[in-house]
Each structure stands twice: as C-alpha cells, then as structure tokens.
Coordinates of C-alpha atoms and ligand atoms in Angstrom, one line a residue:
M1 CA -3.8 -18.9 5.1
R2 CA -6.7 -19.0 7.5
A3 CA -4.4 -20.4 10.2
L4 CA -2.1 -17.4 9.8
F5 CA -4.9 -15.0 10.3
N6 CA -6.2 -16.9 13.2
A7 CA -2.7 -16.8 14.7
L8 CA -2.6 -13.1 14.3
K9 CA -6.1 -12.8 15.7
T10 CA -5.1 -14.8 18.8
T11 CA -2.1 -12.6 19.3
T12 CA -4.0 -9.3 18.9
D13 CA -6.8 -10.5 21.2
Q14 CA -4.4 -10.8 24.1
P15 CA -4.6 -8.2 26.8
Q16 CA -3.0 -5.0 25.7
T17 CA 0.3 -4.5 27.4
E18 CA 2.7 -1.7 26.8
V19 CA 4.0 -1.9 23.3
T20 CA 7.8 -1.5 23.3
G21 CA 10.5 -0.7 20.9
P22 CA 10.1 0.7 17.4
S23 CA 6.4 -0.4 17.2
R24 CA 5.5 1.7 20.2
R25 CA 7.1 4.7 18.6
T26 CA 5.3 4.0 15.4
V27 CA 2.0 3.6 17.1
L28 CA 2.5 6.8 19.1
G29 CA 3.6 8.5 15.9
T30 CA 0.5 7.5 14.2
L31 CA -1.7 8.8 17.0
A32 CA 0.3 12.0 16.9
G33 CA -0.7 12.5 13.3
A34 CA 0.8 15.1 11.2
A35 CA 3.6 15.8 13.7
A36 CA 5.1 12.4 12.7
G37 CA 4.5 13.0 9.0
V38 CA 1.5 10.7 9.2
V39 CA -1.9 11.5 7.7
L40 CA -4.8 9.4 8.8
S41 CA -8.0 9.8 7.0
P42 CA -10.9 11.1 9.1
L43 CA -12.6 8.0 7.7
A44 CA -10.0 5.6 9.1
K45 CA -10.9 3.9 12.3
F46 CA -7.4 3.4 13.7
T47 CA -7.6 2.1 17.3
G48 CA -3.9 2.1 18.1
S49 CA -4.2 -1.4 19.5
V50 CA -1.8 -3.2 17.3
Q51 CA 0.7 -5.2 19.4
A52 CA 4.4 -5.5 18.7
G53 CA 5.3 -8.9 17.3
T54 CA 2.2 -9.4 15.2
T55 CA 2.9 -6.7 12.7
P56 CA 5.9 -7.8 10.7
E57 CA 4.2 -11.1 9.9
L58 CA 1.0 -9.3 9.0
A59 CA 2.8 -7.1 6.6
V60 CA 5.1 -9.6 5.0
A61 CA 2.2 -12.1 4.7
G62 CA 0.4 -9.7 2.4
M63 CA 3.2 -9.3 0.0
A64 CA 4.1 -11.5 -3.0
P65 CA 7.6 -12.9 -2.7
K66 CA 9.0 -10.7 -5.4
M67 CA 7.8 -7.6 -3.6
S68 CA 9.5 -8.5 -0.3
G69 CA 12.6 -9.7 -2.1
S70 CA 16.1 -8.5 -1.4
Y71 CA 18.9 -6.4 -2.6
P72 CA 19.5 -5.6 -5.4
Y73 CA 15.9 -4.9 -6.1
Q74 CA 14.7 -5.3 -9.7
L75 CA 12.0 -3.2 -11.4
P76 CA 9.1 -5.6 -11.7
S77 CA 7.7 -6.0 -15.2
L78 CA 4.2 -4.7 -15.8
P79 CA 1.8 -7.7 -15.9
Y80 CA 0.2 -6.2 -19.1
D81 CA 0.9 -3.8 -21.9
Y82 CA 1.2 -0.1 -21.4
D83 CA -2.0 0.4 -23.3
A84 CA -4.0 -2.3 -21.4
L85 CA -5.6 -0.1 -18.8
T86 CA -7.0 2.7 -20.9
A87 CA -10.3 2.2 -19.3
A88 CA -8.7 4.2 -16.5
I89 CA -5.1 5.2 -17.3
D90 CA -3.6 6.3 -20.6
T91 CA -0.6 4.7 -22.3
Q92 CA 1.9 7.5 -21.9
T93 CA 1.2 7.8 -18.2
M94 CA 1.7 4.0 -17.8
Q95 CA 5.1 4.3 -19.6
I96 CA 6.4 7.2 -17.7
H97 CA 5.0 5.9 -14.4
H98 CA 6.6 2.5 -14.7
D99 CA 9.7 3.2 -16.7
K100 CA 10.7 6.4 -15.0
H101 CA 9.1 6.8 -11.6
H102 CA 9.0 3.2 -10.4
A103 CA 12.5 2.7 -12.0
G104 CA 13.7 5.7 -10.1
Y105 CA 12.5 4.4 -6.7
T106 CA 14.2 1.1 -7.5
S107 CA 17.6 2.5 -8.4
K108 CA 17.6 5.0 -5.5
L109 CA 16.6 2.2 -3.0
N110 CA 19.5 0.1 -4.3
A111 CA 21.9 3.1 -4.1
A112 CA 20.9 3.8 -0.5
L113 CA 21.4 0.1 0.5
K114 CA 24.6 -0.4 -1.5
D115 CA 27.0 0.1 1.4
H116 CA 24.9 -1.6 4.0
A117 CA 25.6 -5.2 3.4
M118 CA 23.8 -6.3 6.6
L119 CA 20.5 -5.1 5.1
H120 CA 20.9 -6.9 1.8
D121 CA 19.2 -10.1 2.9
R122 CA 16.5 -8.4 5.0
P123 CA 13.1 -8.4 3.2
L124 CA 12.0 -4.9 2.3
A125 CA 8.6 -5.3 4.0
Q126 CA 10.5 -6.1 7.3
M127 CA 12.6 -3.0 6.9
L128 CA 9.5 -0.9 6.3
V129 CA 7.6 -2.3 9.3
N130 CA 10.6 -1.8 11.6
L131 CA 12.0 1.4 10.1
D132 CA 13.4 2.6 13.4
E133 CA 15.8 -0.4 13.5
L134 CA 17.5 0.8 10.4
P135 CA 20.7 2.9 10.5
S136 CA 19.6 6.6 10.6
E137 CA 21.4 7.4 7.4
V138 CA 19.3 5.1 5.3
R139 CA 16.0 5.4 7.1
T140 CA 14.5 8.2 5.0
A141 CA 15.7 6.7 1.8
V142 CA 14.1 3.3 2.6
R143 CA 10.9 5.0 3.7
N144 CA 10.6 7.0 0.5
N145 CA 12.2 4.8 -2.1
G146 CA 11.5 1.4 -0.5
G147 CA 7.9 2.6 0.0
G148 CA 7.8 3.8 -3.6
Y149 CA 9.2 0.5 -4.8
I150 CA 6.7 -1.7 -2.9
N151 CA 3.7 0.6 -3.4
H152 CA 4.1 0.6 -7.2
A153 CA 4.8 -3.2 -7.3
L154 CA 1.5 -3.7 -5.5
F155 CA -0.3 -1.1 -7.6
W156 CA 0.4 -2.7 -11.0
E157 CA -0.8 -6.1 -9.6
M158 CA -4.0 -4.6 -8.2
M159 CA -5.1 -3.6 -11.8
S160 CA -5.9 -5.7 -14.8
P161 CA -7.3 -5.1 -18.3
D162 CA -9.8 -7.8 -17.3
G163 CA -10.6 -5.9 -14.1
G164 CA -13.7 -4.2 -12.8
G165 CA -16.9 -5.7 -11.5
M166 CA -17.4 -6.7 -7.9
P167 CA -15.2 -7.8 -5.0
K168 CA -15.3 -11.6 -4.4
G169 CA -15.4 -14.2 -1.7
G170 CA -14.5 -13.3 1.8
L171 CA -13.4 -9.8 0.8
A172 CA -16.9 -9.1 -0.5
E173 CA -18.4 -10.2 2.8
A174 CA -15.9 -8.1 4.8
I175 CA -16.6 -5.0 2.7
D176 CA -20.4 -5.4 3.4
R177 CA -19.6 -5.9 7.1
D178 CA -17.3 -3.0 7.5
F179 CA -18.7 -0.5 5.0
G180 CA -22.4 -1.5 4.7
S181 CA -22.3 -2.2 1.0
F182 CA -20.1 -2.2 -2.0
D183 CA -21.6 1.1 -3.2
S184 CA -21.0 2.7 0.1
F185 CA -17.4 1.4 0.2
K186 CA -16.8 2.8 -3.3
Q187 CA -18.0 6.2 -2.2
Q188 CA -15.9 6.2 0.9
F189 CA -12.8 4.9 -0.9
E190 CA -13.1 7.7 -3.5
A191 CA -13.6 10.3 -0.8
N192 CA -10.6 9.0 1.1
A193 CA -8.3 9.0 -1.9
G194 CA -9.7 12.2 -3.3
G195 CA -9.0 13.9 0.0
V196 CA -5.3 13.2 0.1
F197 CA -3.6 16.6 0.3
G198 CA -0.8 16.8 -2.1
S199 CA 1.0 13.6 -3.2
G200 CA 0.2 10.3 -1.6
W201 CA -2.0 7.2 -1.7
G202 CA -5.5 6.2 -0.8
W203 CA -5.8 2.7 0.7
L204 CA -8.1 -0.1 1.8
V205 CA -6.2 -1.9 4.5
A206 CA -6.7 -4.7 7.0
D207 CA -5.7 -5.0 10.6
G208 CA -4.6 -8.3 12.3
N209 CA -8.2 -9.3 12.7
G210 CA -9.1 -8.8 9.1
K211 CA -11.0 -5.7 9.9
L212 CA -11.1 -3.3 6.9
E213 CA -10.2 0.4 7.2
L214 CA -9.5 3.3 4.9
L215 CA -6.2 5.0 5.2
Q216 CA -4.4 7.9 3.5
T217 CA -0.6 7.9 3.3
P218 CA 1.5 10.9 2.3
N219 CA 4.4 10.7 -0.2
Q220 CA 5.4 7.0 -0.6
D221 CA 4.6 5.9 2.9
T222 CA 3.2 2.4 3.0
P223 CA 0.3 1.2 5.2
M224 CA 2.9 -1.2 6.7
L225 CA 4.4 1.8 8.6
H226 CA 1.0 1.8 10.3
H227 CA 1.1 -2.0 10.8
R228 CA -1.7 -2.4 8.3
K229 CA -1.8 -4.8 5.4
P230 CA -2.4 -3.1 2.0
I231 CA -5.4 -4.6 0.3
L232 CA -6.2 -2.1 -2.4
G233 CA -4.4 1.1 -3.1
V234 CA -4.6 3.9 -5.6
D235 CA -1.7 6.3 -6.4
V236 CA -3.0 9.9 -6.3
W237 CA 0.3 11.6 -7.1
E238 CA -0.3 13.9 -10.0
H239 CA 2.1 11.8 -12.1
A240 CA -0.4 9.0 -11.9
Y241 CA -3.2 10.9 -13.7
Y242 CA -2.4 14.4 -14.7
L243 CA -1.7 13.8 -18.5
R244 CA -5.2 12.6 -19.0
Y245 CA -7.3 14.0 -16.2
Q246 CA -5.4 17.3 -15.3
N247 CA -6.9 18.5 -12.1
K248 CA -9.8 16.1 -12.2
R249 CA -8.6 13.6 -9.7
G250 CA -12.2 12.5 -9.0
D251 CA -12.7 11.4 -12.6
Y252 CA -9.5 9.3 -12.4
L253 CA -10.8 7.7 -9.2
S254 CA -14.2 6.9 -10.6
N255 CA -12.6 5.3 -13.7
F256 CA -10.2 3.4 -11.4
W257 CA -12.9 0.8 -10.7
N258 CA -12.9 -0.2 -14.3
V259 CA -9.5 -1.8 -13.9
V260 CA -9.4 -3.1 -10.3
N261 CA -8.2 -6.7 -10.3
W262 CA -10.5 -8.1 -7.7
D263 CA -8.9 -11.6 -7.9
R264 CA -5.6 -10.1 -6.8
V265 CA -7.2 -7.9 -4.2
L266 CA -8.9 -10.9 -2.7
Q267 CA -5.5 -12.6 -2.5
N268 CA -4.1 -9.6 -0.7
Y269 CA -6.9 -9.9 1.9
E270 CA -6.7 -13.7 2.3
V271 CA -2.9 -14.3 2.4
Ligands
LIG301 MN1 3.4 6.7 -8.6

C-alpha cells in the first residue's frame, strides 16, 4: 500500500509538464469552476498540479473491488440493518435512500451502458476518471448515475453502528497535519458540507501525495472527476436527511460523526 502511494508521489513530484488529453480538460474545467459544472469549496486547496497518468490509479486504488466492478452493476447490500444508524439517520430514510435512490442510480447506469458492450469490462472508477473518453451519448448518464452508484456504495461503508470516536493511525496524523486538529477538521468539514448549494456531497479527499483537502461536489459528481481520492463523504441531498431533520442540515451533519466508520475511512486513506 505504501509502495503505491510512494509511486504516486514520485510521479506527481516530477516537473510539471503540459497535461494532455482528457485530464487536461478536467483540470482546466476544475479551475474554471462553475462554468464546467464544478463547485470547489472555498476551503479546498486545489492546486491544479495533478498530472495525467497518476490519477486513474489513484482513484481506482481507493475503491473496494465491488465498487469498481463491471457491468451489470449490482446494488450493494447495506452492511447493517436499516435501523442501525439511528444515532444519525432514521430507519425510513435509510430504506428509501438505499432501496429507491441507490437502486435507481444502479438500474439507470446499467440501462445507459446496455448497448455499449465495449464499456462492460471497464471499471466504473476508470470511466469516471476519464469521462471524456466515453461516447458522448453515455457521458452524462455515467457521470450522474455512475457517480451516484459509487458515491452511495462508498457512503454506506463509511458509516457503522459501531462508528464514532476519533480517526486512527496515519489518517489521524494527516488530519492534525493538514487541519491543525481533529476538532478543527470537524468544524471545517461541517462548514464545507453545510455550504453545498442545492444537492451534492461534502468530502474529505486526498491527492496523490496523501495531502488532505475538503471538496464540494454538485449532484452526483465524484471526487474522482477532480482526480482526488474520496476518503470520507457525506450526502447532503435533501433525500439523505429531510424526513428527520427537515431544513436543519447542520443538525444532520453534527450527528453524522456518531456513525463515521473510522476503520473504513482509514482504509480509504491507506489503500
Ligand atoms: Mn443520496
């Protein structure tokens, strides 16, 4: 695991040359901000220095095999009961969120890919990192429904009825290094996620050097579109919290810490 990160670090430490192909357009799109449908948090410290070639590995390395699986995609089972996360999320929200919303992204992703056999063996994470390489007629569907598929697969795993507490191991050290302290990180994470305008996600992500950043993504965009590895994410679409919290997104976010699965989040960082 360390070797992979070192390899990525070596690559990203090379002198910056012109980034070509889809990655260049993505990086420029990121810098262009809202014009490209991209929302970067004011708290994010995006440098635009990611090089082509490092990023697909970076993204795929962060995903469990089942999440970067291939067509036809299966709705992942929840790793706990619907009522297991009531320290943060109510039972009915979990049922609707998993059985309807996540199932919907899954079936729409499969429908979009059905007639594109050449994409059936391509890992979803690779498609999302290199979106511009996809046929134009499936690009939006993969971005939205592939993003929704993978974001939710990650989200369920990032939570646990045995969650809460403090980050662990190398992630705890990196949080102290990049945010000052765990308390400061929590404040900034909540502000970042709370500030997402409309539907989207608030993320803790890592670049190829393991540096942590906060990121907002609109709709179902994944941090992989920005060549960042998702470490911890929280869904701030209203469907994720409205039944219990109504307009009080901040209360949902402050309770979210009760269920964060820090063991899994550490794996996301170290893989
Ligand atoms: Mn959702």
